[in-house]
Short mmCIF file of C-alpha atoms in Angstrom, two decimals:
data_model
loop_
_atom_site.label_atom_id
_atom_site.label_comp_id
_atom_site.label_asym_id
_atom_site.label_seq_id
_atom_site.Cartn_x
_atom_site.Cartn_y
_atom_site.Cartn_z
CA MET G 1 23.69 -11.60 14.61
CA SER G 2 22.06 -8.24 15.95
CA GLY G 3 18.88 -8.37 18.15
CA LEU G 4 15.25 -8.34 16.64
CA PHE G 5 14.53 -5.13 14.25
CA HIS G 6 11.86 -3.03 15.61
CA PRO G 7 10.49 -0.04 13.84
CA LYS G 8 12.07 3.35 15.85
CA GLU G 9 9.31 4.88 18.34
CA ILE G 10 8.40 8.30 17.01
CA PRO G 11 9.81 10.85 19.77
CA SER G 12 7.07 12.15 21.75
CA THR G 13 7.35 16.20 20.90
CA SER G 14 6.72 18.77 23.42
CA MET G 15 3.39 20.11 24.29
CA PRO G 16 2.41 23.07 22.67
CA HIS G 17 2.27 26.39 23.99
CA TYR G 18 -0.98 28.12 24.88
CA GLU G 19 -1.87 31.57 25.98
CA ILE G 20 -4.32 31.49 28.90
CA LEU G 21 -6.98 34.02 28.82
CA PRO G 22 -7.54 35.78 32.10
CA THR G 23 -10.51 34.62 34.28
CA SER G 24 -13.40 36.78 34.93
CA GLU G 25 -11.84 38.41 38.00
CA GLU G 26 -8.76 39.82 35.96
CA ASN G 27 -10.45 40.04 32.54
CA PRO G 28 -9.25 43.17 30.67
CA TRP G 29 -11.74 43.36 28.10
CA PRO G 30 -15.20 45.44 28.43
CA GLN G 31 -17.93 43.68 30.01
CA PRO G 32 -21.29 43.80 28.27
CA ARG G 33 -24.01 45.89 29.59
CA PRO G 34 -27.32 44.41 30.75
CA MET G 35 -30.05 44.42 28.78
CA SER G 36 -33.30 45.74 29.29
CA LYS G 37 -36.65 43.48 29.00
CA PHE G 38 -37.65 45.11 25.63
CA ARG G 39 -34.11 44.64 23.97
CA SER G 40 -34.00 41.38 24.99
CA ARG G 41 -37.32 40.26 23.58
CA SER G 42 -36.58 42.21 20.46
CA ARG G 43 -32.94 40.53 19.91
CA VAL G 44 -34.91 37.13 20.64
CA LEU G 45 -37.40 38.09 17.99
CA TRP G 46 -34.52 38.63 15.47
CA VAL G 47 -33.20 35.26 16.02
CA LEU G 48 -36.24 33.78 15.25
CA ILE G 49 -36.57 35.27 12.13
CA VAL G 50 -33.00 34.44 11.00
CA ILE G 51 -33.23 31.12 11.88
CA THR G 52 -36.59 30.31 10.08
CA ALA G 53 -35.03 32.31 7.14
CA LEU G 54 -32.37 29.91 7.05
CA ALA G 55 -34.49 26.73 7.23
CA VAL G 56 -36.56 28.05 4.33
CA LEU G 57 -33.99 29.20 1.89
CA GLY G 58 -30.87 26.88 3.26
CA LEU G 59 -32.43 23.60 3.18
CA PRO G 60 -32.72 22.98 -0.34
CA TRP G 61 -29.19 24.40 -1.27
CA LEU G 62 -28.10 21.97 1.38
CA LEU G 63 -30.08 18.92 -0.18
CA LEU G 64 -28.80 20.10 -3.60
CA ARG G 65 -25.10 20.23 -2.46
CA SER G 66 -25.21 16.74 -0.46
CA SER G 67 -26.75 14.92 -3.68
CA ARG G 68 -23.57 16.12 -5.85
CA PRO G 69 -20.47 13.82 -6.08
CA ALA G 70 -18.03 15.24 -4.04
CA SER G 71 -14.36 14.47 -3.60
CA THR G 72 -11.43 15.33 -1.60
CA ALA G 73 -7.66 15.31 -2.30
CA SER G 74 -5.89 12.45 -0.78
CA GLN G 75 -3.96 13.13 2.06
CA ASN G 76 -1.44 9.91 1.42
CA SER G 77 1.04 11.57 -1.27
CA SER G 78 2.70 9.11 -3.07
CA PRO G 79 6.81 8.96 -3.69
CA TRP G 80 6.60 7.59 -7.06
CA PRO G 81 5.07 9.45 -10.21
CA PRO G 82 1.86 8.20 -11.05
CA LEU G 83 1.31 5.55 -14.11
CA ASN G 84 -1.26 5.51 -16.38
CA GLY G 85 -2.63 8.86 -15.40
CA ALA G 86 -4.15 7.59 -12.49
CA SER G 87 -5.66 10.24 -10.28
CA GLN G 88 -4.88 9.91 -6.54
CA THR G 89 -8.18 11.37 -5.11
CA LEU G 90 -10.38 10.44 -2.68
CA ASN G 91 -13.77 9.81 -4.18
CA LYS G 92 -17.09 10.07 -2.04
CA ARG G 93 -19.03 7.31 -3.63
CA VAL G 94 -18.16 4.13 -2.23
CA TYR G 95 -17.25 0.78 -3.94
CA LEU G 96 -17.90 -2.02 -1.50
CA GLN G 97 -16.38 -5.28 -2.00
CA VAL G 98 -18.69 -7.63 0.18
CA GLY G 99 -17.67 -10.93 -1.51
CA HIS G 100 -15.70 -13.33 0.91
CA LEU G 101 -11.89 -12.82 0.07
CA GLY G 102 -10.66 -15.85 2.39
CA PRO G 103 -8.36 -15.62 5.59
CA GLU G 104 -5.14 -15.24 3.70
CA GLY G 105 -2.52 -12.26 4.65
CA PHE G 106 -2.81 -8.72 2.51
CA GLY G 107 -0.06 -10.24 0.10
CA SER G 108 -2.15 -13.42 -1.23
CA ILE G 109 -5.84 -11.15 -0.42
CA LEU G 110 -4.02 -8.71 -3.38
CA GLN G 111 -4.69 -11.50 -5.97
CA HIS G 112 -8.34 -11.65 -5.22
CA LEU G 113 -9.44 -8.03 -5.43
CA LYS G 114 -7.35 -6.56 -8.44
CA GLN G 115 -10.55 -6.50 -10.67
CA SER G 116 -12.33 -4.57 -7.92
CA ILE G 117 -9.36 -2.12 -7.94
CA VAL G 118 -9.65 -1.43 -11.65
CA LEU G 119 -13.50 -1.48 -11.81
CA SER G 120 -13.38 0.87 -8.55
CA ARG G 121 -11.39 3.20 -10.12
CA ALA G 122 -13.06 3.08 -13.48
CA LEU G 123 -16.17 4.06 -11.71
CA ASP G 124 -14.70 7.07 -9.84
CA SER G 125 -15.34 5.26 -6.33
CA SER G 126 -13.42 4.58 -3.28
CA LEU G 127 -12.73 0.84 -2.81
CA VAL G 128 -13.80 -0.59 0.45
CA LEU G 129 -13.29 -4.09 1.59
CA ALA G 130 -15.85 -5.76 4.12
CA SER G 131 -14.04 -6.91 7.44
CA THR G 132 -11.96 -10.09 6.89
CA GLU G 133 -9.78 -11.24 9.42
CA SER G 134 -6.45 -13.19 8.24
CA GLU G 135 -4.96 -16.19 9.82
CA HIS G 136 -2.19 -14.06 10.54
CA GLY G 137 -4.08 -12.18 13.53
CA TYR G 138 -5.30 -8.70 11.94
CA ARG G 139 -7.94 -7.74 9.24
CA THR G 140 -6.83 -6.89 5.99
CA SER G 141 -9.70 -5.01 5.66
CA ASP G 142 -8.17 -2.27 8.22
CA ILE G 143 -5.08 -2.31 6.22
CA PHE G 144 -6.50 -1.60 2.73
CA ASN G 145 -9.46 0.81 3.89
CA GLY G 146 -7.35 3.46 5.83
CA ASP G 147 -8.52 6.26 7.67
CA GLY G 148 -10.82 9.31 6.52
CA LEU G 149 -13.16 8.13 3.90
CA LEU G 150 -15.82 10.28 3.14
CA LEU G 151 -18.48 7.99 1.78
CA GLU G 152 -22.20 8.36 0.87
CA THR G 153 -24.40 4.81 1.22
CA ARG G 154 -27.89 6.34 0.69
CA ARG G 155 -28.71 4.54 -2.88
CA SER G 156 -26.83 1.30 -3.24
CA CYS G 157 -26.57 -0.75 -6.68
CA ARG G 158 -25.24 -4.32 -7.20
CA LEU G 159 -22.72 -4.35 -10.05
CA ARG G 160 -23.54 -7.89 -11.09
CA ASP G 161 -26.83 -6.20 -12.51
CA THR G 162 -24.87 -4.25 -14.91
CA LEU G 163 -21.87 -5.91 -15.29
CA PRO G 164 -22.54 -10.09 -15.35
CA PHE G 165 -19.44 -11.93 -13.67
CA ASP G 166 -18.55 -13.94 -17.11
CA ARG G 167 -17.98 -10.38 -18.47
CA ARG G 168 -15.88 -9.24 -15.65
CA ASP G 169 -12.34 -10.40 -16.69
CA HIS G 170 -12.53 -9.49 -20.48
CA LEU G 171 -13.83 -6.14 -19.54
CA VAL G 172 -11.15 -5.66 -16.71
CA ARG G 173 -8.18 -6.81 -19.11
CA GLY G 174 -9.21 -4.71 -21.81
CA LEU G 175 -9.40 -1.67 -19.67
CA CYS G 176 -5.90 -2.26 -18.42
CA ALA G 177 -4.83 -2.36 -21.87
CA GLY G 178 -6.66 0.73 -22.85
CA ASP G 179 -8.93 -0.96 -25.75
CA SER G 180 -11.36 1.13 -27.16
CA TYR G 181 -14.06 -1.75 -26.87
CA ALA G 182 -13.54 -1.60 -22.88
CA LEU G 183 -13.46 1.87 -22.59
CA LYS G 184 -16.82 2.03 -24.51
CA GLU G 185 -18.52 -0.84 -22.45
CA MET G 186 -17.21 1.06 -19.21
CA ALA G 187 -18.90 4.39 -20.13
CA GLU G 188 -22.01 2.69 -20.67
CA ILE G 189 -21.67 0.96 -17.16
CA LYS G 190 -20.99 4.31 -15.57
CA ARG G 191 -23.95 6.12 -17.04
CA GLN G 192 -26.21 3.43 -15.67
CA LEU G 193 -24.87 3.57 -12.30
CA SER G 194 -24.67 7.35 -11.97
CA VAL G 195 -27.53 7.37 -9.88
CA CYS G 196 -25.80 5.57 -7.35
CA THR G 197 -24.25 6.57 -4.17
CA SER G 198 -22.45 3.28 -3.50
CA ILE G 199 -21.85 0.17 -5.66
CA LEU G 200 -22.05 -3.51 -4.20
CA ASP G 201 -19.40 -5.87 -5.59
CA THR G 202 -20.56 -9.28 -4.53
CA ALA G 203 -18.05 -11.28 -6.81
CA GLU G 204 -16.32 -14.19 -5.20
CA GLY G 205 -13.58 -16.54 -6.45
CA GLU G 206 -11.44 -14.09 -8.32
CA LEU G 207 -8.07 -14.90 -8.58
CA THR G 208 -5.79 -12.73 -10.81
CA GLU G 209 -1.99 -12.83 -10.74
CA ASP G 210 -0.99 -10.60 -13.17
CA LEU G 211 -2.12 -7.17 -14.20
CA ASN G 212 0.41 -5.88 -11.75
CA GLY G 213 0.88 -2.77 -13.62
CA CYS G 214 -2.60 -1.98 -13.73
CA VAL G 215 -3.21 -1.45 -9.82
CA VAL G 216 0.72 -0.40 -8.62
CA ASP G 217 -0.71 2.95 -8.01
CA TRP G 218 -3.43 2.29 -6.02
CA ILE G 219 -1.30 -0.39 -3.97
CA ARG G 220 1.43 2.21 -3.47
CA GLU G 221 -0.92 4.78 -2.46
CA LYS G 222 -2.72 2.31 -0.06
CA LEU G 223 0.40 0.64 1.37
CA GLY G 224 3.46 2.45 0.44
CA PRO G 225 5.31 4.66 3.16
CA SER G 226 4.52 8.31 2.56
CA PRO G 227 7.60 10.68 2.01
CA GLY G 228 9.30 11.64 5.34
CA SER G 229 7.43 8.59 6.96
CA LEU G 230 9.36 6.32 9.39
CA TYR G 231 9.58 3.54 6.80
CA ALA G 232 10.59 5.68 3.95
CA ARG G 233 14.19 5.40 2.71
CA PRO G 234 15.61 8.94 3.67
CA ASN G 235 18.80 8.79 0.99
CA PRO G 236 17.73 6.81 -1.73
CA LEU G 237 20.79 5.30 -3.86
CA PRO G 238 20.79 7.12 -7.38
CA LEU G 239 21.69 4.24 -10.24
CA PRO G 240 24.20 3.95 -11.27
CA LEU G 241 26.33 4.02 -8.25
CA PRO G 242 29.79 4.67 -7.46
CA ILE G 243 32.55 2.39 -6.15
CA PRO G 244 32.80 2.30 -3.16
CA PRO G 245 29.24 3.41 -2.43
CA LEU G 246 28.57 6.50 -0.45
CA ARG G 247 26.78 4.41 2.20
CA PRO G 248 26.24 0.84 2.52
CA ILE G 249 24.08 -0.98 0.02
CA THR G 250 21.21 -2.56 1.87
CA ILE G 251 20.02 -6.03 0.93
CA GLY G 252 16.51 -7.37 2.19
CA VAL G 253 15.88 -11.20 2.18
CA HIS G 254 12.03 -12.34 2.49
CA VAL G 255 11.80 -15.73 4.04
CA ARG G 256 8.36 -17.08 3.46
CA TRP G 257 6.19 -17.59 6.89
CA GLY G 258 4.33 -20.50 5.15
CA ASP G 259 7.90 -22.28 4.03
CA THR G 260 8.98 -22.29 7.61
CA VAL G 261 5.65 -22.53 9.88
CA GLY G 262 5.08 -26.20 9.59
CA SER G 263 8.88 -27.23 10.28
CA SER G 264 9.13 -30.16 13.11
CA SER G 265 11.21 -29.43 16.20
CA SER G 266 13.95 -31.55 15.10
CA GLN G 267 14.41 -30.85 11.44
CA PRO G 268 14.26 -27.45 10.00
CA PRO G 269 12.94 -26.98 6.46
CA THR G 270 15.38 -26.97 3.44
CA THR G 271 12.94 -26.55 0.75
CA PHE G 272 11.32 -23.43 0.22
CA ARG G 273 8.22 -23.15 -2.04
CA GLY G 274 7.40 -19.14 -1.84
CA SER G 275 10.79 -17.83 -0.99
CA MET G 276 14.30 -17.78 -2.68
CA SER G 277 16.30 -21.14 -1.77
CA ILE G 278 19.26 -20.98 0.78
CA ARG G 279 21.64 -21.91 -1.76
CA SER G 280 20.70 -18.93 -4.43
CA ILE G 281 20.59 -16.24 -1.19
CA THR G 282 24.01 -17.23 -0.33
CA SER G 283 25.33 -17.10 -4.13
CA VAL G 284 23.56 -14.14 -4.67
CA LEU G 285 24.89 -12.52 -1.79
CA SER G 286 28.44 -13.73 -2.63
CA ASP G 287 28.18 -11.86 -6.24
CA ILE G 288 26.75 -8.56 -4.42
CA ARG G 289 29.81 -8.37 -1.91
CA ALA G 290 32.16 -9.38 -4.82
CA ALA G 291 30.57 -6.45 -7.00
CA VAL G 292 31.30 -3.75 -4.27
CA GLY G 293 35.04 -4.91 -4.14
CA GLY G 294 35.10 -6.26 -0.55
CA HIS G 295 35.07 -2.94 0.87
CA ALA G 296 34.62 -2.89 4.51
CA ASN G 297 30.69 -2.39 5.58
CA ALA G 298 29.74 -1.74 1.95
CA THR G 299 26.69 -3.73 2.46
CA GLN G 300 23.87 -4.10 5.16
CA LEU G 301 21.77 -7.10 5.34
CA THR G 302 18.07 -7.44 6.65
CA ILE G 303 16.23 -10.72 6.67
CA ALA G 304 12.37 -10.59 7.17
CA MET G 305 11.06 -13.84 8.70
CA GLU G 306 7.87 -13.86 10.66
CA ASN G 307 8.43 -16.18 13.98
CA ALA G 308 11.99 -16.40 12.72
CA ASP G 309 13.50 -19.72 12.75
CA HIS G 310 17.25 -19.41 13.97
CA ARG G 311 17.78 -23.39 12.48
CA VAL G 312 16.91 -21.90 9.19
CA LEU G 313 18.86 -18.52 9.35
CA ALA G 314 22.18 -20.45 10.49
CA GLN G 315 22.05 -22.62 6.96
CA LEU G 316 22.70 -19.14 5.50
CA GLY G 317 26.08 -19.19 6.93
CA GLU G 318 26.27 -15.62 7.51
CA THR G 319 29.37 -14.83 9.99
CA GLY G 320 29.04 -11.08 9.94
CA PRO G 321 26.25 -9.00 11.60
CA TYR G 322 22.56 -8.85 10.04
CA SER G 323 19.25 -7.91 11.36
CA ILE G 324 15.85 -9.89 11.67
CA LEU G 325 12.84 -8.04 10.31
CA ASP G 326 10.33 -9.31 12.86
CA SER G 327 8.39 -6.99 14.81
CA GLY G 328 5.02 -8.62 14.83
CA ASP G 329 3.51 -5.85 12.57
CA GLY G 330 3.03 -7.37 9.38
CA LEU G 331 2.55 -3.83 7.52
CA ALA G 332 5.37 -1.93 9.45
CA ASP G 333 7.97 -4.89 8.13
CA LEU G 334 6.31 -4.88 4.49
CA ARG G 335 7.31 -1.16 4.44
CA ALA G 336 10.79 -1.55 6.07
CA LEU G 337 11.66 -4.26 3.92
CA SER G 338 10.52 -2.73 0.71
CA GLN G 339 13.26 0.23 1.50
CA ASN G 340 16.19 -2.25 0.63
CA ASP G 341 18.39 -1.31 -2.22
CA VAL G 342 18.70 -4.75 -3.30
CA LEU G 343 15.72 -7.36 -2.48
CA LEU G 344 16.10 -11.03 -2.71
CA LEU G 345 12.63 -12.63 -3.33
CA GLY G 346 10.89 -15.64 -4.24
CA GLU G 347 7.45 -16.25 -5.92
CA SER G 348 5.18 -15.49 -2.51
CA SER G 349 2.05 -12.70 -2.90
CA TYR G 350 4.25 -10.92 -0.23
CA GLY G 351 7.00 -10.76 -1.96
CA VAL G 352 5.53 -9.39 -5.32
CA LEU G 353 4.09 -7.06 -2.89
CA VAL G 354 7.30 -6.03 -1.62
CA HIS G 355 8.39 -5.36 -4.97
CA LEU G 356 5.30 -3.56 -6.07
CA ILE G 357 5.87 -0.70 -3.38
CA ALA G 358 9.67 -0.55 -3.32
CA PRO G 359 11.26 2.27 -4.23
CA PRO G 360 13.98 2.84 -7.51
CA GLY G 361 16.45 -0.18 -6.61
CA LEU G 362 17.09 -3.78 -7.57
CA SER G 363 14.73 -7.07 -7.08
CA ILE G 364 16.09 -10.40 -7.75
CA VAL G 365 13.53 -12.96 -7.70
CA GLU G 366 13.99 -17.19 -8.12
CA LEU G 367 10.64 -18.53 -9.79
CA ASP G 368 9.76 -22.19 -10.01
CA GLY G 369 7.64 -21.65 -13.18
CA ASP G 370 6.66 -18.76 -15.34
CA ARG G 371 6.72 -15.17 -14.12
CA GLY G 372 3.26 -15.76 -12.76
CA LYS G 373 2.76 -13.23 -9.89
CA TYR G 374 5.30 -11.09 -11.15
CA SER G 375 4.03 -10.54 -14.65
CA ASN G 376 3.51 -6.73 -15.52
CA ALA G 377 5.92 -5.86 -12.89
CA SER G 378 8.90 -4.98 -14.56
CA ASP G 379 8.11 -1.42 -15.90
CA ILE G 380 7.16 0.28 -12.84
CA GLY G 381 10.64 2.34 -11.70
CA ARG G 382 12.49 -0.72 -10.28
CA ASP G 383 15.00 -3.23 -11.98
CA LEU G 384 13.40 -6.78 -11.80
CA VAL G 385 15.79 -9.73 -12.97
CA PHE G 386 14.82 -13.33 -12.43
CA LEU G 387 17.60 -15.80 -11.39
CA GLY G 388 18.05 -18.72 -14.21
CA ARG G 389 16.88 -16.11 -17.00
CA ASP G 390 18.20 -12.89 -17.07
CA TYR G 391 20.37 -12.92 -13.67
CA SER G 392 24.17 -12.82 -14.28
CA VAL G 393 27.17 -10.99 -12.63
CA GLU G 394 27.28 -8.93 -15.33
CA ARG G 395 23.51 -7.81 -15.15
CA LEU G 396 24.10 -7.24 -11.35
CA ARG G 397 27.06 -5.15 -11.94
CA ALA G 398 24.84 -3.43 -14.78
CA SER G 399 22.09 -2.79 -12.52
CA LEU G 400 23.93 -1.19 -9.57
CA PHE G 401 27.01 0.45 -11.16
CA GLY G 402 26.12 1.01 -14.78
CA GLU G 403 28.86 -1.26 -15.87
CA ARG G 404 28.48 -2.57 -19.38
CA SER G 405 30.16 -5.51 -20.96
#
């Protein structure tokens, strides 16, 4: 087994070259002539006149300009084409979610703020989360808020005064479906809030596990690696693939932290709740390796497991080399895991998030019940199959190599 996976350090670049201007002793530029007292007083008078004119004429213009809604293009370009006609612009008006979202990680937190995502975009505003520390030791607000927000907070309005909580879910689902009644109602809400420079969303208790297709653009813009970044896949494999592949097929497996964190020192856990079962992992890995015809080095395995438990890993029975993804940086590990050609996931919220930000490829998921958290996650540019439903060796080969039976 290879050592712990750590994101590569970005090499430091050489210092830029600056031309040093000569000192005053060797300054080649002409020196200014000393001014007379009369010229000095005249120049001061003219400066005072100009400053006064700017104050009188310019101040109203500045106030008018600052009162207009402003936006600036987002610097985080996305490697995926926009879905649902989403506009990736950074709005000056702030939509502040101040409700308590809980101490969960950023995978689970997503299920508590999807409606805020939809409403903030419908109101042409930038969603900002109140500071929330997760049980993993980081602040989810730092991850989702990002940097460089241009926000205006002089006039704040509460969303619940215009949109009662009991109407919220129905409206959001109508907006995601493009229903005319929802678009009409949203237009009226938007009109009433047009004078607001910030919108306060105090809703708590939201749990929305579907609507993934409605918020995937926002998620990718916030969490997905941008093109050319350290975590972006440098050489995506176009589907279908040739046999043997032009490079190793990368396989990423997620073992949920909550499935192993409570294990005793004497007995490792054998039953997972949010991860693909050990038996299914070994079976699918065998199918993938058989599909590439046993070519040497045709696959490359990475297992993402926070606080990796090697007793659990030993149950996989892997004899060849593989990598452990456990850098201590939750967002970096999420991005690195998502870049694998094939993902083996369970029904944890973290696994859903990995699938949503992943580039084109194949995600294989094992569920205990219905699709739940993976609802509306099929038509986002990446194949999604479920064990026990539509997964088969034939479907696997069709997704990877375009083979049809």
